[in-house]
Every structure is written in C-alpha cells, then in structure tokens.
C-alpha cells in the first residue's frame, strides 16, 4: 500500500469547520496527517473533526477566533500538546463580507483585516516558534484572485488578500534560515457552502449557478478538493524547495472582468 504523502505530519488548519478549510483537513487526513481542525464556529468545527475521526483519521478540534491573539497561541499549544509538533499550518479563515469603496464601514474594514491579515500573521508567528525548533515547516496562506482583480463589491477583502500575499513573500524570505516554507494559493471562484449561501442572499439560486458554470472554460467551478490538492503539494515534500510561491487557481486570465 502507498504511504500517505503526509504520514507522521501534524497539520493545523484554521477556518476548517466547513468549505475549503474542511476539504483541506479531509485530504490531509486521508494522506496520513494528524489534523487540528480549528474555527470560531465550535459546533461545526467539532462536527468536522468528529467526522474525520469516524473515518479513522487522527483529528481534534480546537476553537480559535483568529482575531484573538490568545486564541492563536492556545491553538498552537494544543496542537503540540496533542500531537507533539506542528509541520503544516494552513491559514484559511477569512471574512468575505461584501462592501465597496462607498459603503464599507471602518468597522468592517478593521474586522476583515483583523481576520484575513492579522489572524494569519498571529497564527504564523505562534506556529513558527515550534517549527523553528524542528528546523522544518510549511505554511500555506489561502488568498484569492481578488487580490489582483479587485472585484468592486469586495473592496476590503481584495485589499486584505493582496496584503496577505506580501506577508507570504516577506515571511518566506525571512524563514528560509529555519527551513520553514511559506506559500500562497489564490483560488478563483470556488463552490463552497459559504459561497452558495452568499449567492442565495444575493437572490442567485441553483439555476443562476448552473447558468454561471456553463460560462466556465472547464465546465465546472473549482471545488474545495481542487484547492486541497494544491495545498497538499505545498504541504508535502514534493515542494521541499519551493517557498515564496503564489499559485493562482483561476480559469480566466488574471485581471479579466469577473462575471459572477
Ligand atoms: N469560495 C470562494 O469562491 C473563494 C475564492 C477565493 C478565495 N477564497 C478563500 O478561501 C478560504 C475559504 O473560503 P470558503 O468559501 O470555504 O469560506 P467559508 O466562508 O465557507 O468558510 C470560512 C470559515 O472560516 C471561519 N472563520 C471566519 N472568521 C473566522 C475567525 N475570525 N476565526 C476563525 N475562523 C473564522 C468560518 O467560521 C468558516 O468556517 C477563505 O480564505 C476565502 O477568502 C474563497
């Protein structure tokens, strides 16, 4: 039998109660990793970790709101207490609340940055303290192609994902000395339960989504597993010399006007 690509590895995935984060946790577990499912949504996060456990994975849940420094610290302490080390950190938690340049409140701007940028920074800093001792680690930041196209209705979100990319590049060059790699995945439009909910709130139901996906060159939208497969590459030794990389997963040329 093939050994999993993450055998004996420990992975912490923020925002992994549902959607993309859950898909990443699931694939990592199926590749042999021990997984710390983390989210601010406790019931959903517990359910995700229990579901992985029922499938034979080694998984625990630790609640963490990445806006809170103490939560980020406790998350890493719990991961090490449970599994002895941290090999992989995926920063997936995000606030994607809509708002354009005119109607974005200061509070919304601050919350988006506290989650998408500061939260990633805090988790990285706390995880690096352990990875450094191991002289090994892989950090994967989940950005968005909105960092480039700047969808008008996602103003602060788009800016935050651009800032995250700078954080990825900056941390990658510094953390080379500890053999800690930092890479970023920028997904395009991905069909997650969260996306379905947002679209439904905008009055765009199942038939709108079916129509939209007919316009996709590959005939379907990205799914959490597509992003998880990219994350697996960055988490595994297959990318052992890759750091500071940004992988854009988009079916259209970056910068093309979005039509969703
Ligand atoms: N779905 C898409 O089309 C798409 C496209 C590009 C990038 N992304 C990015 O992919 C990632 C996952 O997207 P998704 O669609 O699965 O999102 P989602 O909204 O479905 O799930 C996000 C998860 O993060 C959690 N979360 C939110 N704020 C948090 C906080 N402060 N602390 C801890 N957890 C928190 C939520 O509870 C939720 O479980 C995000 O970083 C998002 O920006 C998504």
PDB file of C-alpha atoms and ligand atoms in Angstrom:
ATOM      1  CA  UNK A   1       0.000   0.000   0.000  1.00  0.00           C
ATOM      2  CA  UNK A   2       1.258   3.512  -0.811  1.00  0.00           C
ATOM      3  CA  UNK A   3       2.250   5.568   2.198  1.00  0.00           C
ATOM      4  CA  UNK A   4       0.350   8.823   2.504  1.00  0.00           C
ATOM      5  CA  UNK A   5       2.210  11.941   1.477  1.00  0.00           C
ATOM      6  CA  UNK A   6       1.700  13.459   4.946  1.00  0.00           C
ATOM      7  CA  UNK A   7       2.449  10.386   7.060  1.00  0.00           C
ATOM      8  CA  UNK A   8       3.665  11.391  10.570  1.00  0.00           C
ATOM      9  CA  UNK A   9       2.944  15.058   9.882  1.00  0.00           C
ATOM     10  CA  UNK A  10       0.820  17.351  12.022  1.00  0.00           C
ATOM     11  CA  UNK A  11      -1.307  19.977  10.312  1.00  0.00           C
ATOM     12  CA  UNK A  12      -3.243  22.894  11.790  1.00  0.00           C
ATOM     13  CA  UNK A  13      -5.967  24.301   9.524  1.00  0.00           C
ATOM     14  CA  UNK A  14      -7.788  27.496  10.537  1.00  0.00           C
ATOM     15  CA  UNK A  15     -11.333  28.083   9.309  1.00  0.00           C
ATOM     16  CA  UNK A  16     -11.721  24.348   8.708  1.00  0.00           C
ATOM     17  CA  UNK A  17     -15.232  23.758  10.037  1.00  0.00           C
ATOM     18  CA  UNK A  18     -16.703  23.994   6.544  1.00  0.00           C
ATOM     19  CA  UNK A  19     -15.866  24.648   2.900  1.00  0.00           C
ATOM     20  CA  UNK A  20     -12.348  24.849   1.620  1.00  0.00           C
ATOM     21  CA  UNK A  21     -10.694  24.511   5.027  1.00  0.00           C
ATOM     22  CA  UNK A  22     -12.700  21.388   5.768  1.00  0.00           C
ATOM     23  CA  UNK A  23     -11.759  19.988   2.359  1.00  0.00           C
ATOM     24  CA  UNK A  24      -8.084  20.630   3.085  1.00  0.00           C
ATOM     25  CA  UNK A  25      -8.312  18.990   6.532  1.00  0.00           C
ATOM     26  CA  UNK A  26     -10.063  15.985   4.974  1.00  0.00           C
ATOM     27  CA  UNK A  27      -7.485  15.467   2.216  1.00  0.00           C
ATOM     28  CA  UNK A  28      -4.553  15.966   4.610  1.00  0.00           C
ATOM     29  CA  UNK A  29      -6.041  13.376   6.989  1.00  0.00           C
ATOM     30  CA  UNK A  30      -6.520  10.912   4.135  1.00  0.00           C
ATOM     31  CA  UNK A  31      -2.812  11.378   3.318  1.00  0.00           C
ATOM     32  CA  UNK A  32      -1.845  10.342   6.849  1.00  0.00           C
ATOM     33  CA  UNK A  33      -1.600  13.668   8.700  1.00  0.00           C
ATOM     34  CA  UNK A  34      -2.823  14.240  12.216  1.00  0.00           C
ATOM     35  CA  UNK A  35      -5.091  17.237  11.857  1.00  0.00           C
ATOM     36  CA  UNK A  36      -6.127  20.053  14.165  1.00  0.00           C
ATOM     37  CA  UNK A  37      -9.442  21.364  12.877  1.00  0.00           C
ATOM     38  CA  UNK A  38      -9.879  24.936  14.061  1.00  0.00           C
ATOM     39  CA  UNK A  39     -12.617  27.513  13.634  1.00  0.00           C
ATOM     40  CA  UNK A  40     -14.547  30.143  15.560  1.00  0.00           C
ATOM     41  CA  UNK A  41     -17.684  28.094  14.886  1.00  0.00           C
ATOM     42  CA  UNK A  42     -17.456  25.455  17.607  1.00  0.00           C
ATOM     43  CA  UNK A  43     -20.402  23.154  16.741  1.00  0.00           C
ATOM     44  CA  UNK A  44     -19.458  22.963  13.045  1.00  0.00           C
ATOM     45  CA  UNK A  45     -15.768  22.518  13.842  1.00  0.00           C
ATOM     46  CA  UNK A  46     -16.465  19.748  16.360  1.00  0.00           C
ATOM     47  CA  UNK A  47     -18.684  18.018  13.819  1.00  0.00           C
ATOM     48  CA  UNK A  48     -15.945  18.217  11.163  1.00  0.00           C
ATOM     49  CA  UNK A  49     -13.302  16.765  13.492  1.00  0.00           C
ATOM     50  CA  UNK A  50     -15.670  14.007  14.667  1.00  0.00           C
ATOM     51  CA  UNK A  51     -16.491  13.119  11.096  1.00  0.00           C
ATOM     52  CA  UNK A  52     -12.769  12.777  10.317  1.00  0.00           C
ATOM     53  CA  UNK A  53     -12.350  10.651  13.441  1.00  0.00           C
ATOM     54  CA  UNK A  54     -15.145   8.305  12.334  1.00  0.00           C
ATOM     55  CA  UNK A  55     -13.255   7.803   9.086  1.00  0.00           C
ATOM     56  CA  UNK A  56     -10.211   6.659  11.050  1.00  0.00           C
ATOM     57  CA  UNK A  57      -8.265   9.916  10.980  1.00  0.00           C
ATOM     58  CA  UNK A  58      -6.347  11.332  13.881  1.00  0.00           C
ATOM     59  CA  UNK A  59      -8.171  14.635  14.325  1.00  0.00           C
ATOM     60  CA  UNK A  60      -9.046  17.030  17.120  1.00  0.00           C
ATOM     61  CA  UNK A  61     -10.954  20.318  17.238  1.00  0.00           C
ATOM     62  CA  UNK A  62      -9.623  23.456  18.885  1.00  0.00           C
ATOM     63  CA  UNK A  63     -11.820  26.537  18.837  1.00  0.00           C
ATOM     64  CA  UNK A  64      -9.910  29.657  17.820  1.00  0.00           C
ATOM     65  CA  UNK A  65     -11.092  33.042  16.653  1.00  0.00           C
ATOM     66  CA  UNK A  66      -8.027  34.194  14.734  1.00  0.00           C
ATOM     67  CA  UNK A  67      -8.823  37.822  15.587  1.00  0.00           C
ATOM     68  CA  UNK A  68      -7.795  36.973  19.154  1.00  0.00           C
ATOM     69  CA  UNK A  69      -4.091  36.699  19.877  1.00  0.00           C
ATOM     70  CA  UNK A  70      -4.635  34.414  22.880  1.00  0.00           C
ATOM     71  CA  UNK A  71      -6.721  32.006  20.767  1.00  0.00           C
ATOM     72  CA  UNK A  72      -3.960  31.743  18.153  1.00  0.00           C
ATOM     73  CA  UNK A  73      -1.401  30.979  20.854  1.00  0.00           C
ATOM     74  CA  UNK A  74      -3.649  28.408  22.540  1.00  0.00           C
ATOM     75  CA  UNK A  75      -4.311  26.743  19.180  1.00  0.00           C
ATOM     76  CA  UNK A  76      -0.631  26.015  18.634  1.00  0.00           C
ATOM     77  CA  UNK A  77      -0.098  24.986  22.273  1.00  0.00           C
ATOM     78  CA  UNK A  78      -2.975  22.496  21.954  1.00  0.00           C
ATOM     79  CA  UNK A  79      -1.656  21.128  18.653  1.00  0.00           C
ATOM     80  CA  UNK A  80       1.743  20.435  20.202  1.00  0.00           C
ATOM     81  CA  UNK A  81       0.204  19.027  23.384  1.00  0.00           C
ATOM     82  CA  UNK A  82      -1.937  16.630  21.350  1.00  0.00           C
ATOM     83  CA  UNK A  83       0.466  15.611  18.598  1.00  0.00           C
ATOM     84  CA  UNK A  84       3.940  16.735  19.678  1.00  0.00           C
ATOM     85  CA  UNK A  85       4.754  19.083  16.791  1.00  0.00           C
ATOM     86  CA  UNK A  86       3.422  21.311  14.015  1.00  0.00           C
ATOM     87  CA  UNK A  87       4.590  20.568  10.483  1.00  0.00           C
ATOM     88  CA  UNK A  88       1.966  22.399   8.463  1.00  0.00           C
ATOM     89  CA  UNK A  89      -0.155  25.485   9.085  1.00  0.00           C
ATOM     90  CA  UNK A  90      -2.915  26.462   6.670  1.00  0.00           C
ATOM     91  CA  UNK A  91      -4.401  29.936   7.151  1.00  0.00           C
ATOM     92  CA  UNK A  92      -7.854  29.573   5.618  1.00  0.00           C
ATOM     93  CA  UNK A  93     -10.137  31.508   7.997  1.00  0.00           C
ATOM     94  CA  UNK A  94     -11.493  34.620   6.330  1.00  0.00           C
ATOM     95  CA  UNK A  95     -14.133  37.307   6.450  1.00  0.00           C
ATOM     96  CA  UNK A  96     -15.524  37.835   2.932  1.00  0.00           C
ATOM     97  CA  UNK A  97     -18.272  40.307   3.784  1.00  0.00           C
ATOM     98  CA  UNK A  98     -19.275  42.380   0.767  1.00  0.00           C
ATOM     99  CA  UNK A  99     -18.668  46.131   0.625  1.00  0.00           C
ATOM    100  CA  UNK A 100     -17.467  48.648  -1.968  1.00  0.00           C
ATOM    101  CA  UNK A 101     -15.403  51.819  -1.530  1.00  0.00           C
ATOM    102  CA  UNK A 102     -18.524  53.849  -0.669  1.00  0.00           C
ATOM    103  CA  UNK A 103     -20.372  51.620   1.734  1.00  0.00           C
ATOM    104  CA  UNK A 104     -17.583  49.845   3.646  1.00  0.00           C
ATOM    105  CA  UNK A 105     -17.654  50.947   7.277  1.00  0.00           C
ATOM    106  CA  UNK A 106     -14.444  51.428   9.237  1.00  0.00           C
ATOM    107  CA  UNK A 107     -15.587  48.593  11.499  1.00  0.00           C
ATOM    108  CA  UNK A 108     -15.965  46.204   8.557  1.00  0.00           C
ATOM    109  CA  UNK A 109     -12.557  47.188   7.140  1.00  0.00           C
ATOM    110  CA  UNK A 110     -10.944  46.561  10.550  1.00  0.00           C
ATOM    111  CA  UNK A 111     -12.682  43.227  11.021  1.00  0.00           C
ATOM    112  CA  UNK A 112     -11.675  41.968   7.583  1.00  0.00           C
ATOM    113  CA  UNK A 113      -8.054  42.939   8.206  1.00  0.00           C
ATOM    114  CA  UNK A 114      -8.125  41.513  11.752  1.00  0.00           C
ATOM    115  CA  UNK A 115      -9.261  38.162  10.340  1.00  0.00           C
ATOM    116  CA  UNK A 116      -7.607  37.858   6.935  1.00  0.00           C
ATOM    117  CA  UNK A 117      -4.238  39.517   7.580  1.00  0.00           C
ATOM    118  CA  UNK A 118      -3.612  39.939  11.310  1.00  0.00           C
ATOM    119  CA  UNK A 119      -5.089  36.496  12.060  1.00  0.00           C
ATOM    120  CA  UNK A 120      -2.772  34.864   9.538  1.00  0.00           C
ATOM    121  CA  UNK A 121       0.189  36.791  10.943  1.00  0.00           C
ATOM    122  CA  UNK A 122      -0.618  35.752  14.526  1.00  0.00           C
ATOM    123  CA  UNK A 123      -1.036  32.080  13.628  1.00  0.00           C
ATOM    124  CA  UNK A 124       2.193  32.144  11.621  1.00  0.00           C
ATOM    125  CA  UNK A 125       4.151  33.770  14.423  1.00  0.00           C
ATOM    126  CA  UNK A 126       2.867  31.311  17.018  1.00  0.00           C
ATOM    127  CA  UNK A 127       3.450  28.265  14.789  1.00  0.00           C
ATOM    128  CA  UNK A 128       6.923  29.423  13.746  1.00  0.00           C
ATOM    129  CA  UNK A 129       8.062  29.241  17.381  1.00  0.00           C
ATOM    130  CA  UNK A 130       7.595  25.448  17.179  1.00  0.00           C
ATOM    131  CA  UNK A 131       8.557  24.909  13.538  1.00  0.00           C
ATOM    132  CA  UNK A 132      11.839  26.714  14.171  1.00  0.00           C
ATOM    133  CA  UNK A 133      12.832  24.140  16.801  1.00  0.00           C
ATOM    134  CA  UNK A 134      12.088  21.375  14.319  1.00  0.00           C
ATOM    135  CA  UNK A 135      14.037  23.165  11.598  1.00  0.00           C
ATOM    136  CA  UNK A 136      11.179  22.395   9.268  1.00  0.00           C
ATOM    137  CA  UNK A 137       7.695  23.597   8.446  1.00  0.00           C
ATOM    138  CA  UNK A 138       5.278  24.528   5.706  1.00  0.00           C
ATOM    139  CA  UNK A 139       2.876  27.452   5.944  1.00  0.00           C
ATOM    140  CA  UNK A 140       0.147  27.839   3.341  1.00  0.00           C
ATOM    141  CA  UNK A 141      -1.883  31.035   3.122  1.00  0.00           C
ATOM    142  CA  UNK A 142      -5.191  30.943   1.299  1.00  0.00           C
ATOM    143  CA  UNK A 143      -5.574  34.188  -0.622  1.00  0.00           C
ATOM    144  CA  UNK A 144      -7.813  34.974  -3.565  1.00  0.00           C
ATOM    145  CA  UNK A 145      -7.505  36.084  -7.179  1.00  0.00           C
ATOM    146  CA  UNK A 146      -9.422  39.119  -5.941  1.00  0.00           C
ATOM    147  CA  UNK A 147      -6.005  40.350  -4.811  1.00  0.00           C
ATOM    148  CA  UNK A 148      -5.473  41.200  -8.498  1.00  0.00           C
ATOM    149  CA  UNK A 149      -8.897  41.823  -9.982  1.00  0.00           C
ATOM    150  CA  UNK A 150     -10.309  43.770  -7.086  1.00  0.00           C
ATOM    151  CA  UNK A 151     -13.958  42.937  -7.523  1.00  0.00           C
ATOM    152  CA  UNK A 152     -15.619  46.287  -6.603  1.00  0.00           C
ATOM    153  CA  UNK A 153     -18.111  44.713  -4.194  1.00  0.00           C
ATOM    154  CA  UNK A 154     -15.248  43.007  -2.319  1.00  0.00           C
ATOM    155  CA  UNK A 155     -13.088  46.070  -1.714  1.00  0.00           C
ATOM    156  CA  UNK A 156     -11.586  45.494   1.750  1.00  0.00           C
ATOM    157  CA  UNK A 157     -11.493  41.729   1.188  1.00  0.00           C
ATOM    158  CA  UNK A 158      -9.499  42.175  -2.046  1.00  0.00           C
ATOM    159  CA  UNK A 159      -7.049  44.563  -0.391  1.00  0.00           C
ATOM    160  CA  UNK A 160      -6.603  42.154   2.526  1.00  0.00           C
ATOM    161  CA  UNK A 161      -5.743  39.281   0.184  1.00  0.00           C
ATOM    162  CA  UNK A 162      -3.139  41.479  -1.526  1.00  0.00           C
ATOM    163  CA  UNK A 163      -1.654  42.261   1.883  1.00  0.00           C
ATOM    164  CA  UNK A 164      -1.642  38.542   2.683  1.00  0.00           C
ATOM    165  CA  UNK A 165       0.442  37.936  -0.441  1.00  0.00           C
ATOM    166  CA  UNK A 166       3.029  40.468   0.756  1.00  0.00           C
ATOM    167  CA  UNK A 167       3.038  38.742   4.150  1.00  0.00           C
ATOM    168  CA  UNK A 168       3.649  35.411   2.387  1.00  0.00           C
ATOM    169  CA  UNK A 169       6.583  36.792   0.386  1.00  0.00           C
ATOM    170  CA  UNK A 170       8.128  38.639   3.318  1.00  0.00           C
ATOM    171  CA  UNK A 171       7.866  35.725   5.757  1.00  0.00           C
ATOM    172  CA  UNK A 172       9.155  33.268   3.131  1.00  0.00           C
ATOM    173  CA  UNK A 173      12.403  35.146   2.686  1.00  0.00           C
ATOM    174  CA  UNK A 174      12.989  35.503   6.428  1.00  0.00           C
ATOM    175  CA  UNK A 175      12.026  31.939   7.359  1.00  0.00           C
ATOM    176  CA  UNK A 176      14.401  30.311   4.856  1.00  0.00           C
ATOM    177  CA  UNK A 177      17.006  30.254   7.615  1.00  0.00           C
ATOM    178  CA  UNK A 178      14.859  27.791   9.591  1.00  0.00           C
ATOM    179  CA  UNK A 179      13.834  25.743   6.526  1.00  0.00           C
ATOM    180  CA  UNK A 180      10.264  26.932   7.041  1.00  0.00           C
ATOM    181  CA  UNK A 181       8.485  27.411   3.720  1.00  0.00           C
ATOM    182  CA  UNK A 182       5.651  29.875   3.131  1.00  0.00           C
ATOM    183  CA  UNK A 183       3.484  29.691   0.024  1.00  0.00           C
ATOM    184  CA  UNK A 184       0.115  31.053  -1.041  1.00  0.00           C
ATOM    185  CA  UNK A 185      -2.801  29.678  -3.025  1.00  0.00           C
ATOM    186  CA  UNK A 186      -5.110  32.203  -4.688  1.00  0.00           C
ATOM    187  CA  UNK A 187      -8.330  30.391  -5.606  1.00  0.00           C
ATOM    188  CA  UNK A 188     -10.742  31.708  -8.166  1.00  0.00           C
ATOM    189  CA  UNK A 189     -14.464  31.285  -7.656  1.00  0.00           C
ATOM    190  CA  UNK A 190     -14.963  28.075  -5.665  1.00  0.00           C
ATOM    191  CA  UNK A 191     -18.265  26.423  -4.921  1.00  0.00           C
ATOM    192  CA  UNK A 192     -18.366  26.077  -1.142  1.00  0.00           C
ATOM    193  CA  UNK A 193     -21.391  26.049   1.160  1.00  0.00           C
ATOM    194  CA  UNK A 194     -20.437  29.602   2.172  1.00  0.00           C
ATOM    195  CA  UNK A 195     -20.470  30.741  -1.459  1.00  0.00           C
ATOM    196  CA  UNK A 196     -23.853  29.107  -2.034  1.00  0.00           C
ATOM    197  CA  UNK A 197     -25.206  30.961   0.999  1.00  0.00           C
ATOM    198  CA  UNK A 198     -23.823  34.333  -0.116  1.00  0.00           C
ATOM    199  CA  UNK A 199     -25.180  33.861  -3.627  1.00  0.00           C
ATOM    200  CA  UNK A 200     -28.593  32.833  -2.252  1.00  0.00           C
ATOM    201  CA  UNK A 201     -28.620  36.028  -0.149  1.00  0.00           C
ATOM    202  CA  UNK A 202     -27.993  37.953  -3.396  1.00  0.00           C
ATOM    203  CA  UNK A 203     -31.018  36.193  -4.933  1.00  0.00           C
ATOM    204  CA  UNK A 204     -28.814  33.918  -7.063  1.00  0.00           C
ATOM    205  CA  UNK A 205     -30.070  30.374  -6.605  1.00  0.00           C
ATOM    206  CA  UNK A 206     -29.309  26.959  -8.085  1.00  0.00           C
ATOM    207  CA  UNK A 207     -30.348  27.848 -11.635  1.00  0.00           C
ATOM    208  CA  UNK A 208     -28.195  31.017 -11.593  1.00  0.00           C
ATOM    209  CA  UNK A 209     -25.201  28.927 -10.503  1.00  0.00           C
ATOM    210  CA  UNK A 210     -25.889  26.325 -13.203  1.00  0.00           C
ATOM    211  CA  UNK A 211     -26.032  29.092 -15.807  1.00  0.00           C
ATOM    212  CA  UNK A 212     -22.828  30.681 -14.473  1.00  0.00           C
ATOM    213  CA  UNK A 213     -20.912  27.437 -14.562  1.00  0.00           C
ATOM    214  CA  UNK A 214     -21.792  26.948 -18.220  1.00  0.00           C
ATOM    215  CA  UNK A 215     -19.608  30.017 -18.867  1.00  0.00           C
ATOM    216  CA  UNK A 216     -16.588  28.365 -17.231  1.00  0.00           C
ATOM    217  CA  UNK A 217     -13.996  27.139 -19.729  1.00  0.00           C
ATOM    218  CA  UNK A 218     -13.571  23.843 -17.854  1.00  0.00           C
ATOM    219  CA  UNK A 219     -17.319  23.323 -17.472  1.00  0.00           C
ATOM    220  CA  UNK A 220     -17.392  23.479 -13.711  1.00  0.00           C
ATOM    221  CA  UNK A 221     -16.409  25.673 -10.817  1.00  0.00           C
ATOM    222  CA  UNK A 222     -13.494  24.951  -8.547  1.00  0.00           C
ATOM    223  CA  UNK A 223     -14.396  22.731  -5.604  1.00  0.00           C
ATOM    224  CA  UNK A 224     -12.741  22.538  -2.162  1.00  0.00           C
ATOM    225  CA  UNK A 225     -10.866  19.406  -3.268  1.00  0.00           C
ATOM    226  CA  UNK A 226      -9.155  21.328  -6.082  1.00  0.00           C
ATOM    227  CA  UNK A 227      -7.722  23.785  -3.574  1.00  0.00           C
ATOM    228  CA  UNK A 228      -6.920  20.936  -1.164  1.00  0.00           C
ATOM    229  CA  UNK A 229      -4.841  19.178  -3.857  1.00  0.00           C
ATOM    230  CA  UNK A 230      -2.821  22.355  -4.381  1.00  0.00           C
ATOM    231  CA  UNK A 231      -2.373  22.685  -0.609  1.00  0.00           C
ATOM    232  CA  UNK A 232      -1.213  19.058  -0.449  1.00  0.00           C
ATOM    233  CA  UNK A 233       1.575  19.886  -2.889  1.00  0.00           C
ATOM    234  CA  UNK A 234       2.797  22.746  -0.695  1.00  0.00           C
ATOM    235  CA  UNK A 235       2.400  20.700   2.500  1.00  0.00           C
ATOM    236  CA  UNK A 236       4.287  17.656   1.246  1.00  0.00           C
ATOM    237  CA  UNK A 237       7.947  17.035   0.448  1.00  0.00           C
ATOM    238  CA  UNK A 238       7.095  17.251  -3.240  1.00  0.00           C
ATOM    239  CA  UNK A 239       7.614  21.004  -2.821  1.00  0.00           C
ATOM    240  CA  UNK A 240      10.506  20.782  -0.346  1.00  0.00           C
ATOM    241  CA  UNK A 241      12.489  23.531  -2.101  1.00  0.00           C
ATOM    242  CA  UNK A 242       9.501  25.719  -3.002  1.00  0.00           C
ATOM    243  CA  UNK A 243       8.932  28.842  -0.939  1.00  0.00           C
ATOM    244  CA  UNK A 244       7.519  32.300  -1.579  1.00  0.00           C
ATOM    245  CA  UNK A 245       5.411  30.880  -4.404  1.00  0.00           C
ATOM    246  CA  UNK A 246       1.927  32.083  -5.284  1.00  0.00           C
ATOM    247  CA  UNK A 247      -0.290  29.600  -7.112  1.00  0.00           C
ATOM    248  CA  UNK A 248      -3.297  31.176  -8.824  1.00  0.00           C
ATOM    249  CA  UNK A 249      -6.172  28.779  -9.455  1.00  0.00           C
ATOM    250  CA  UNK A 250      -8.312  30.639 -11.941  1.00  0.00           C
ATOM    251  CA  UNK A 251      -9.932  29.595 -15.198  1.00  0.00           C
ATOM    252  CA  UNK A 252      -9.694  33.059 -16.750  1.00  0.00           C
ATOM    253  CA  UNK A 253      -6.632  35.253 -17.334  1.00  0.00           C
ATOM    254  CA  UNK A 254      -5.962  37.115 -14.100  1.00  0.00           C
ATOM    255  CA  UNK A 255      -7.459  40.578 -14.450  1.00  0.00           C
ATOM    256  CA  UNK A 256     -10.336  39.501 -16.702  1.00  0.00           C
ATOM    257  CA  UNK A 257     -13.552  41.153 -15.609  1.00  0.00           C
ATOM    258  CA  UNK A 258     -15.405  38.890 -13.202  1.00  0.00           C
ATOM    259  CA  UNK A 259     -18.928  37.963 -14.185  1.00  0.00           C
ATOM    260  CA  UNK A 260     -20.257  36.367 -11.069  1.00  0.00           C
TER     261      UNK A 260
HETATM  262  N1  LIG B   1     -15.209  30.315  -2.061  1.00  0.00           N
HETATM  263  C1  LIG B   1     -14.575  31.076  -2.935  1.00  0.00           C
HETATM  264  O1  LIG B   1     -15.055  31.351  -4.053  1.00  0.00           O
HETATM  265  C2  LIG B   1     -13.211  31.617  -2.596  1.00  0.00           C
HETATM  266  C3  LIG B   1     -12.453  32.185  -3.625  1.00  0.00           C
HETATM  267  C4  LIG B   1     -11.178  32.668  -3.350  1.00  0.00           C
HETATM  268  C5  LIG B   1     -10.664  32.564  -2.065  1.00  0.00           C
HETATM  269  N2  LIG B   1     -11.415  32.015  -1.070  1.00  0.00           N
HETATM  270  C6  LIG B   1     -10.801  31.914   0.250  1.00  0.00           C
HETATM  271  O2  LIG B   1     -10.809  30.570   0.657  1.00  0.00           O
HETATM  272  C7  LIG B   1     -10.936  30.469   2.075  1.00  0.00           C
HETATM  273  C8  LIG B   1     -12.134  29.613   2.432  1.00  0.00           C
HETATM  274  O3  LIG B   1     -13.276  30.064   1.716  1.00  0.00           O
HETATM  275  P1  LIG B   1     -14.700  29.376   1.914  1.00  0.00           P
HETATM  276  O4  LIG B   1     -15.523  29.781   0.759  1.00  0.00           O
HETATM  277  O5  LIG B   1     -14.534  27.943   2.268  1.00  0.00           O
HETATM  278  O6  LIG B   1     -15.188  30.224   3.185  1.00  0.00           O
HETATM  279  P2  LIG B   1     -16.400  29.995   4.189  1.00  0.00           P
HETATM  280  O7  LIG B   1     -16.894  31.362   4.471  1.00  0.00           O
HETATM  281  O8  LIG B   1     -17.330  28.954   3.689  1.00  0.00           O
HETATM  282  O9  LIG B   1     -15.653  29.406   5.464  1.00  0.00           O
HETATM  283  C9  LIG B   1     -14.762  30.173   6.195  1.00  0.00           C
HETATM  284  C10 LIG B   1     -14.585  29.539   7.555  1.00  0.00           C
HETATM  285  O10 LIG B   1     -13.759  30.432   8.311  1.00  0.00           O
HETATM  286  C11 LIG B   1     -14.327  30.588   9.581  1.00  0.00           C
HETATM  287  N3  LIG B   1     -13.942  31.880  10.145  1.00  0.00           N
HETATM  288  C12 LIG B   1     -14.371  33.109   9.746  1.00  0.00           C
HETATM  289  N4  LIG B   1     -13.830  34.047  10.542  1.00  0.00           N
HETATM  290  C13 LIG B   1     -13.054  33.388  11.442  1.00  0.00           C
HETATM  291  C14 LIG B   1     -12.255  33.813  12.536  1.00  0.00           C
HETATM  292  N5  LIG B   1     -12.166  35.101  12.881  1.00  0.00           N
HETATM  293  N6  LIG B   1     -11.580  32.878  13.234  1.00  0.00           N
HETATM  294  C15 LIG B   1     -11.669  31.580  12.915  1.00  0.00           C
HETATM  295  N7  LIG B   1     -12.439  31.108  11.917  1.00  0.00           N
HETATM  296  C16 LIG B   1     -13.118  32.015  11.183  1.00  0.00           C
HETATM  297  C17 LIG B   1     -15.829  30.470   9.378  1.00  0.00           C
HETATM  298  O11 LIG B   1     -16.492  30.132  10.584  1.00  0.00           O
HETATM  299  C18 LIG B   1     -15.898  29.373   8.327  1.00  0.00           C
HETATM  300  O12 LIG B   1     -15.955  28.090   8.915  1.00  0.00           O
HETATM  301  C19 LIG B   1     -11.018  31.906   2.573  1.00  0.00           C
HETATM  302  O13 LIG B   1      -9.719  32.337   2.926  1.00  0.00           O
HETATM  303  C20 LIG B   1     -11.520  32.652   1.356  1.00  0.00           C
HETATM  304  O14 LIG B   1     -11.162  34.009   1.394  1.00  0.00           O
HETATM  305  C21 LIG B   1     -12.677  31.543  -1.304  1.00  0.00           C
END
